[in-house]
Short mmCIF file of C-alpha atoms and ligand atoms in Angstrom, two decimals:
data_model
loop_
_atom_site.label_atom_id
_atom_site.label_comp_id
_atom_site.label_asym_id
_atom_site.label_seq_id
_atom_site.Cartn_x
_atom_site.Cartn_y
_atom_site.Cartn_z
CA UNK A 1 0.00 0.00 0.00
CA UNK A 2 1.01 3.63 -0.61
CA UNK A 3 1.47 5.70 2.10
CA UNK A 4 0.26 9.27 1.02
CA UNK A 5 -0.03 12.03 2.40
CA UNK A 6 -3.91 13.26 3.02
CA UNK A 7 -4.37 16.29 5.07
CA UNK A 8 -6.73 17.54 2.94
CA UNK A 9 -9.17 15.65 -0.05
CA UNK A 10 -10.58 18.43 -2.09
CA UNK A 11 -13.75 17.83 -4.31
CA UNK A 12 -14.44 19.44 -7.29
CA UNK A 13 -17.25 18.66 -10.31
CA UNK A 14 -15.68 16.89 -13.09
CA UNK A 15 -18.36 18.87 -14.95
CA UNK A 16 -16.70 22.27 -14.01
CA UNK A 17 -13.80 22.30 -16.24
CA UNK A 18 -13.08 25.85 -15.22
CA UNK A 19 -12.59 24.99 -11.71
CA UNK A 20 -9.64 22.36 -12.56
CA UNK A 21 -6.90 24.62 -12.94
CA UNK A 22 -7.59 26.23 -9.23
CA UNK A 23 -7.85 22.34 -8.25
CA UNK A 24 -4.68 21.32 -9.16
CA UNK A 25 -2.48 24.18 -7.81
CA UNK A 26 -4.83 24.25 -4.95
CA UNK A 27 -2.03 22.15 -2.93
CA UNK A 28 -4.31 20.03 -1.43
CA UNK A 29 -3.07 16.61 -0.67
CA UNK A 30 -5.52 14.87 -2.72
CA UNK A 31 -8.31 16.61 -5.36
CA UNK A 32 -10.64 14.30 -6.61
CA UNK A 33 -12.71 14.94 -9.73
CA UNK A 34 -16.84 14.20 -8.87
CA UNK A 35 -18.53 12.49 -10.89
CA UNK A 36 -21.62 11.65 -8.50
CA UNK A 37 -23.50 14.16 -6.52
CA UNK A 38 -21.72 17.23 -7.57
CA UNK A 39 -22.72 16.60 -11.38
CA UNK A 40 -26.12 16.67 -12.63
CA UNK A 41 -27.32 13.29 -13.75
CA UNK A 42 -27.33 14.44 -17.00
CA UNK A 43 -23.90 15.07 -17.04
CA UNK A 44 -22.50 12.56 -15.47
CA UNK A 45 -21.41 10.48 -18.36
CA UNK A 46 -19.81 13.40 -20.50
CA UNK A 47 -17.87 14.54 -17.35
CA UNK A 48 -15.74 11.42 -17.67
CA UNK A 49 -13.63 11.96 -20.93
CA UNK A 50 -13.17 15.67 -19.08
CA UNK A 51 -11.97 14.44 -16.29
CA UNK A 52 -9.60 11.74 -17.51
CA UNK A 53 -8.89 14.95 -19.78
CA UNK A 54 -7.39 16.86 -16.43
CA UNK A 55 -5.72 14.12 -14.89
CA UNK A 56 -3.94 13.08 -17.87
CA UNK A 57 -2.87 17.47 -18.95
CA UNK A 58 -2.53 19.16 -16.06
CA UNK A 59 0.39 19.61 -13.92
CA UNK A 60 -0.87 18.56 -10.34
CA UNK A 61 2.53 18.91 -8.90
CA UNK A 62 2.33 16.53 -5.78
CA UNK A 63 -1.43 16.63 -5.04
CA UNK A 64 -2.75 13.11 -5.58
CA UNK A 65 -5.05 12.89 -8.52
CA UNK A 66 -8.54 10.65 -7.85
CA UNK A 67 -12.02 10.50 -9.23
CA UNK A 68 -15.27 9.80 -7.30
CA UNK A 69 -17.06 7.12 -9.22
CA UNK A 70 -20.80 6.84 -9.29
CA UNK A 71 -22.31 4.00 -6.61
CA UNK A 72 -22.01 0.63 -7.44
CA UNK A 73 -26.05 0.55 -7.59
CA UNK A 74 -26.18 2.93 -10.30
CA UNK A 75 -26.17 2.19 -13.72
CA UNK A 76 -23.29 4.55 -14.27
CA UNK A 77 -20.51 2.81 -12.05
CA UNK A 78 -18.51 0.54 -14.34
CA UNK A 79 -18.67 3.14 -17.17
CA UNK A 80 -16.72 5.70 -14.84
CA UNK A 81 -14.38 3.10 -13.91
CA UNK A 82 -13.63 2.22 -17.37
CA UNK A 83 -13.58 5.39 -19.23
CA UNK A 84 -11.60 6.99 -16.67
CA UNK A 85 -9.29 4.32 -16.06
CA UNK A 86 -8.87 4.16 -19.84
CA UNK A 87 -8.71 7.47 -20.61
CA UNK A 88 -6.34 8.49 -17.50
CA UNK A 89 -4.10 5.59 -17.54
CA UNK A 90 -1.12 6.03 -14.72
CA UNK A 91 -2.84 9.43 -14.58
CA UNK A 92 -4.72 8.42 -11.94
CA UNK A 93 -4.18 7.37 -8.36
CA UNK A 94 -7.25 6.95 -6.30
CA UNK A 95 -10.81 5.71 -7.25
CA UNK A 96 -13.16 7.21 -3.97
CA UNK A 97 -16.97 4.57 -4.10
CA UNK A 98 -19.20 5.96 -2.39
CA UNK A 99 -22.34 4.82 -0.56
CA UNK A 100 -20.30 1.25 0.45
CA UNK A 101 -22.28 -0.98 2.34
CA UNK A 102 -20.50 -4.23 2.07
CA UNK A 103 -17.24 -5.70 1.38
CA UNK A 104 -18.54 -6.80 -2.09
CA UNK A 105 -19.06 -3.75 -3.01
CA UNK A 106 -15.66 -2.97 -2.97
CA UNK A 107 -14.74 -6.53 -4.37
CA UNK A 108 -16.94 -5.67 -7.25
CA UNK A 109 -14.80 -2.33 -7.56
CA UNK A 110 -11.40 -4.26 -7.23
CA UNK A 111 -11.83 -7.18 -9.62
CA UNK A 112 -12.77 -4.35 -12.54
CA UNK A 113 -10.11 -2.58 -11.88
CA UNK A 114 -7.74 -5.50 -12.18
CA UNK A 115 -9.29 -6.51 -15.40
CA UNK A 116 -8.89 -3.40 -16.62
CA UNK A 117 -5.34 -2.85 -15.33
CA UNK A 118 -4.62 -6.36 -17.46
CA UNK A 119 -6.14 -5.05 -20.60
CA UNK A 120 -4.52 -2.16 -20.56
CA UNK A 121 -1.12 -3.23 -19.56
CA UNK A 122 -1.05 -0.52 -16.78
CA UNK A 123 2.23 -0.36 -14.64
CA UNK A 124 0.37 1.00 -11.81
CA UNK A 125 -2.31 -0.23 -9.58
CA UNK A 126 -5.12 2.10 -8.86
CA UNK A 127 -6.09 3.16 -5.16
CA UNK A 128 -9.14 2.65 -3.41
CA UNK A 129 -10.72 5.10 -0.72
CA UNK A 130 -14.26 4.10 0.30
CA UNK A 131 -17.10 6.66 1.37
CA UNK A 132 -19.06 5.49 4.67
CA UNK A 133 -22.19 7.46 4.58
CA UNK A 134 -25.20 4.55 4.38
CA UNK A 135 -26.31 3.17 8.02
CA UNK A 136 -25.60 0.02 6.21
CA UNK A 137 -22.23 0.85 5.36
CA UNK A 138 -21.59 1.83 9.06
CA UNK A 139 -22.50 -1.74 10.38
CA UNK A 140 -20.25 -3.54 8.23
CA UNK A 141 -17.27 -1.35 8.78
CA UNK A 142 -14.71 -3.70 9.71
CA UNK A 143 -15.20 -5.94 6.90
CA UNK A 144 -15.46 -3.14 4.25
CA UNK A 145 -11.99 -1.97 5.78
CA UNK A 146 -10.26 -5.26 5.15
CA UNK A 147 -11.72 -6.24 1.39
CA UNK A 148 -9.35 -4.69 -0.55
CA UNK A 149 -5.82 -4.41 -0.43
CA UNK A 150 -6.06 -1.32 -3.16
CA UNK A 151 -7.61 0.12 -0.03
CA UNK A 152 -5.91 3.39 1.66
CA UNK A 153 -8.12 5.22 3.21
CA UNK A 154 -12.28 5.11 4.83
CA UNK A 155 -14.06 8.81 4.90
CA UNK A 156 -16.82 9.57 6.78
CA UNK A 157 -19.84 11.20 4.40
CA UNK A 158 -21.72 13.06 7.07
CA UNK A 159 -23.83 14.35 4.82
CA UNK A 160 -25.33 11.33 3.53
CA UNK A 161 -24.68 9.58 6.68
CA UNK A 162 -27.21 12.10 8.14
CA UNK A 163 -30.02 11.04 5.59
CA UNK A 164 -29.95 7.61 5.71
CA UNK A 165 -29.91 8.10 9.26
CA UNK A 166 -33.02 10.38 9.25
CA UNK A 167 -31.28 12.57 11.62
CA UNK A 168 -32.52 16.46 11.93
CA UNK A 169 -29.85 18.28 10.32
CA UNK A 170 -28.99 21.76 9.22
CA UNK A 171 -27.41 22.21 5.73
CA UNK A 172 -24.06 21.78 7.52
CA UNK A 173 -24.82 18.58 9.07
CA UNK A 174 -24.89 19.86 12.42
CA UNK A 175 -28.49 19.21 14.74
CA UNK A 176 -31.03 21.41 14.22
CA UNK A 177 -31.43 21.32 17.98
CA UNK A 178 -28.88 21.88 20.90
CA UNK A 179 -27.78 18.38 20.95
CA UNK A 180 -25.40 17.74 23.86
CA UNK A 181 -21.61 16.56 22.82
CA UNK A 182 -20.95 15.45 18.89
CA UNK A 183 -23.74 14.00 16.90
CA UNK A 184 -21.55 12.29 14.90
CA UNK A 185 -19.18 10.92 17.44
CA UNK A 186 -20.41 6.87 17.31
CA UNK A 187 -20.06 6.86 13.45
CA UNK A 188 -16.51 8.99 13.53
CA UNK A 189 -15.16 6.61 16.63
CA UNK A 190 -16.62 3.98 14.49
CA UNK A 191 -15.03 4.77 11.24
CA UNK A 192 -11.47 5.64 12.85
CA UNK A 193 -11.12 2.73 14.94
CA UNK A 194 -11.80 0.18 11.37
CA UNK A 195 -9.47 2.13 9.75
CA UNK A 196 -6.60 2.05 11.97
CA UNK A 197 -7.41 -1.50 12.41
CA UNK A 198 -7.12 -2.61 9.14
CA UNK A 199 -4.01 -0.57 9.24
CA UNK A 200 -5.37 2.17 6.70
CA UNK A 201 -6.54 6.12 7.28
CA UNK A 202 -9.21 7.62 7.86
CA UNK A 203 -10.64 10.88 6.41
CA UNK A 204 -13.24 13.40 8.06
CA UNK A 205 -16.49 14.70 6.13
CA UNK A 206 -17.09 18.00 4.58
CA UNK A 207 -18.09 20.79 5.87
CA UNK A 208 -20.47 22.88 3.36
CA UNK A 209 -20.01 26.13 5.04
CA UNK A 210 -16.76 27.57 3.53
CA UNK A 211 -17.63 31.55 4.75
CA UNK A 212 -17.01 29.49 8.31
CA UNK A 213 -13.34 29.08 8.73
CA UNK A 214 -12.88 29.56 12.43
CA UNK A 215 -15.34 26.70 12.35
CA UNK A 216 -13.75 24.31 9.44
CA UNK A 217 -10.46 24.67 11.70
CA UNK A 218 -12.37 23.66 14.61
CA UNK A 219 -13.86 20.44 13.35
CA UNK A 220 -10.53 19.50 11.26
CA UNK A 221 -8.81 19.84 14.68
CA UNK A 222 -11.40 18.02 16.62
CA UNK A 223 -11.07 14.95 14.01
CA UNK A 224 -7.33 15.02 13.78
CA UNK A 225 -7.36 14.53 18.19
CA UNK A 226 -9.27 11.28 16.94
CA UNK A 227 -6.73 10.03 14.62
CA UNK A 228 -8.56 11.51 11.95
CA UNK A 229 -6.03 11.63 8.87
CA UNK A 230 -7.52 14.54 6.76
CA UNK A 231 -10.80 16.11 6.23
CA UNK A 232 -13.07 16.96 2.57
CA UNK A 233 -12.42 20.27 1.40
CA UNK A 234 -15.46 21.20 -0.80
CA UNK A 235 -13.68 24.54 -1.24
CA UNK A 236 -10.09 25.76 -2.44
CA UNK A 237 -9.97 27.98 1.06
CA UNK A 238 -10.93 25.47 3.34
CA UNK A 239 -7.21 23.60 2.00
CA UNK A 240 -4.55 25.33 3.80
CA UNK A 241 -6.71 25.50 7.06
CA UNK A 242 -6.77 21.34 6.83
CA UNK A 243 -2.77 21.04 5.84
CA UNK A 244 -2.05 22.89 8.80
CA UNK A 245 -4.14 21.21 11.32
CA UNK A 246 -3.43 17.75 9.94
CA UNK A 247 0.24 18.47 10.40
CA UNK A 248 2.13 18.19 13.54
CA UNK A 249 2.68 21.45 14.89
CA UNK A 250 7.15 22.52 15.31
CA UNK A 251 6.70 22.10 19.01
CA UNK A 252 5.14 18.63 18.91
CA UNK A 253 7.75 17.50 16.59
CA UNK A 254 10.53 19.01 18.78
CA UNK A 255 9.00 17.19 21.77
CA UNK A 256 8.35 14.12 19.89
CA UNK A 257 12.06 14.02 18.72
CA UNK A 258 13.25 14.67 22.78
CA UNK A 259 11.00 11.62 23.82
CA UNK A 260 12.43 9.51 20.79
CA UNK A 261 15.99 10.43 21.97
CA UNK A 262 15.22 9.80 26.24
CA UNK A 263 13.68 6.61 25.78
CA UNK A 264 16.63 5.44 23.44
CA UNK A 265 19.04 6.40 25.87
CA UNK A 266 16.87 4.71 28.66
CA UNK A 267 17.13 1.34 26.50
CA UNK A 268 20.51 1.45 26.25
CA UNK A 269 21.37 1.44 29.72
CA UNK A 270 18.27 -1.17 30.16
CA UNK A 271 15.61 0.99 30.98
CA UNK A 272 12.59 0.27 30.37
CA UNK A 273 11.12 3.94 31.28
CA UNK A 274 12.59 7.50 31.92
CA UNK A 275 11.71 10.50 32.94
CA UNK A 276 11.63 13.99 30.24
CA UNK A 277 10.80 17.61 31.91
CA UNK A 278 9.18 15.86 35.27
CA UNK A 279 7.05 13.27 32.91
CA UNK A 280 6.81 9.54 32.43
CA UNK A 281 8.03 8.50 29.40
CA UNK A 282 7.84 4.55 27.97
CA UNK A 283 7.44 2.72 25.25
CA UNK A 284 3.61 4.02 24.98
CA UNK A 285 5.28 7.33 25.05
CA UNK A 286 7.30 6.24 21.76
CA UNK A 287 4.69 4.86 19.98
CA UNK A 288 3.30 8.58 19.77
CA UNK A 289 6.37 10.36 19.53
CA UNK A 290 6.89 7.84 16.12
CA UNK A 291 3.45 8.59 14.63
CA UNK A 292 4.30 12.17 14.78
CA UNK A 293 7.88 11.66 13.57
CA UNK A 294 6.47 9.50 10.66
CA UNK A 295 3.78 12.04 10.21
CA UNK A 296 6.06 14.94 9.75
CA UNK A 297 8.43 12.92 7.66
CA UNK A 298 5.63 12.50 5.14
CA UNK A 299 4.56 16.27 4.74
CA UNK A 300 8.78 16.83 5.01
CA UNK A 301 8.43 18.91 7.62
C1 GLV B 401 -20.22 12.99 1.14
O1 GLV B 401 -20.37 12.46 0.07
C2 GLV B 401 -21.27 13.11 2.07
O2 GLV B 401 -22.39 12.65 1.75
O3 GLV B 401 -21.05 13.66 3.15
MG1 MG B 402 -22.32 11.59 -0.15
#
């Protein structure tokens, strides 16, 4: 599997060819072309040759290039998958299904792809990243996690998540009443803790309200204390707010480098603990101060 880096996932309507450009010097970690409910049904088949089109001419620099595919219960999924795939070639990295609700779903998803791979004598395997957003979906998590090994990454689709729920929403997904503590929480702890499982990341839902940064920061903050890898951007602002609070901050890396450093130097004198500015540090310690190390070493910070 490819480790990537995936702060932030920014959508944009394969329809809109005008918005590509912005898209791919947005420097967002990942900008995925929509072909499903961003484009009107009627477009949704001539959006694909537009954008295998922008994957294939543009210069995207290091943002990973993906399309979101049509569900696997419409009658439009395994034309997307092969006319992009065709048209894109190694052009494209990621394939994002949506509305997943069990592991065949993704099967389904895989075995065309590897077909298709075959045909075309493609030196590169596409990605999967799989949108949780059915109730259905949510109860089969941990198997949809594991049924793919093209799979990199779960997101959590609030927004459809809340209507096939039936929950009272506003049009930002938030309760239309004051609804103590995080609506959301069970499906987010629930998506996180698959992912992480099945050793993959997990990526936070959008947030529709892009005149709301203060409030984008907040919930991209909130997710990334769960382990949350990234979040949607559904708007070219709302990108630098995730990179930055998807990324280690300088002092956690500088602290994270100092516990690293103690609890070799406790090892070697065969220590199993030490102490670092009046704290505990051991081994649990470490296993933090690596993620963030890791972390930072992917955005080369
Ligand atoms: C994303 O597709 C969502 O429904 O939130
Ligand atoms: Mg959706």
């Amino acid at each position: 599997m490819t480790v990537r880096p995936r702060r932030s996932e920014l959508a944009t309507p394969a329809s809109n060819e005008w918005m590509f450009a912005k898209a791919a010097a947005s420097g967002a970690d990942l900008v995925f072309l929509d072909l499903e409910d961003a484009v009107a049904p009627a477009e949704r088949e001539g959006s694909r040759a537009k954008a295998a089109a922008a994957l294939r001419d543009l210069d995207w620099g290091r943002t990973a290039r993906a399309v979101r595919i049509n569900g696997i219960d419409t009658r439009w999924a395994h034309g997307d998958v092969i006319e992009v795939v065709t048209g894109a070639r190694e052009a494209l990295d990621v394939i994002i299904v949506p509305k997943v609700r069990r592991a065949r779903d993704v099967w389904w998803v895989d075995v065309l792809l590897t077909q298709l791979e075959d045909t075309l004598g493609l030196r590169k395997r596409v990605a999967l990243e799989v949108l949780i957003e059915e109730t259905e979906g949510l109860q089969n998590v941990d198997e949809i996690a594991r049924a793919s090994e093209r799979l990199e990454a779960i997101i959590f689709g609030a927004g459809d998540f809340s209507a096939s729920q039936g929950a009272r929403v506003d049009t930002n997904f938030d309760p239309v009443v004051d609804y103590p503590g995080d609506l959301w929480h069970y499906a987010r702890a629930r998506v996180v803790v698959a992912a992480r499982a099945a050793g993959i990341d997990a990526i936070d839902a959008p947030f529709p309200n892009f005149r709301d940064p203060d409030a984008y920061r907040v919930a991209c903050e909130r997710a990334a204390a769960m382990g949350y890898t990234g979040k949607w951007a559904i708007h070219p602002s709302q990108v630098e707010l995730a990179n930055a609070a998807f990324a280690p901050t300088p002092d956690e890396i500088a602290h994270a480098r100092k516990v690293v450093a103690a609890y070799r130097e406790a090892e070697a004198s065969g220590r199993g603990a030490t102490g670092l500015d009046g704290m505990l540090v051991d081994a649990a310690h470490l296993r933090h101060a690596d993620n963030i190390t890791r972390t930072a070493e992917l955005f080369g910070l």
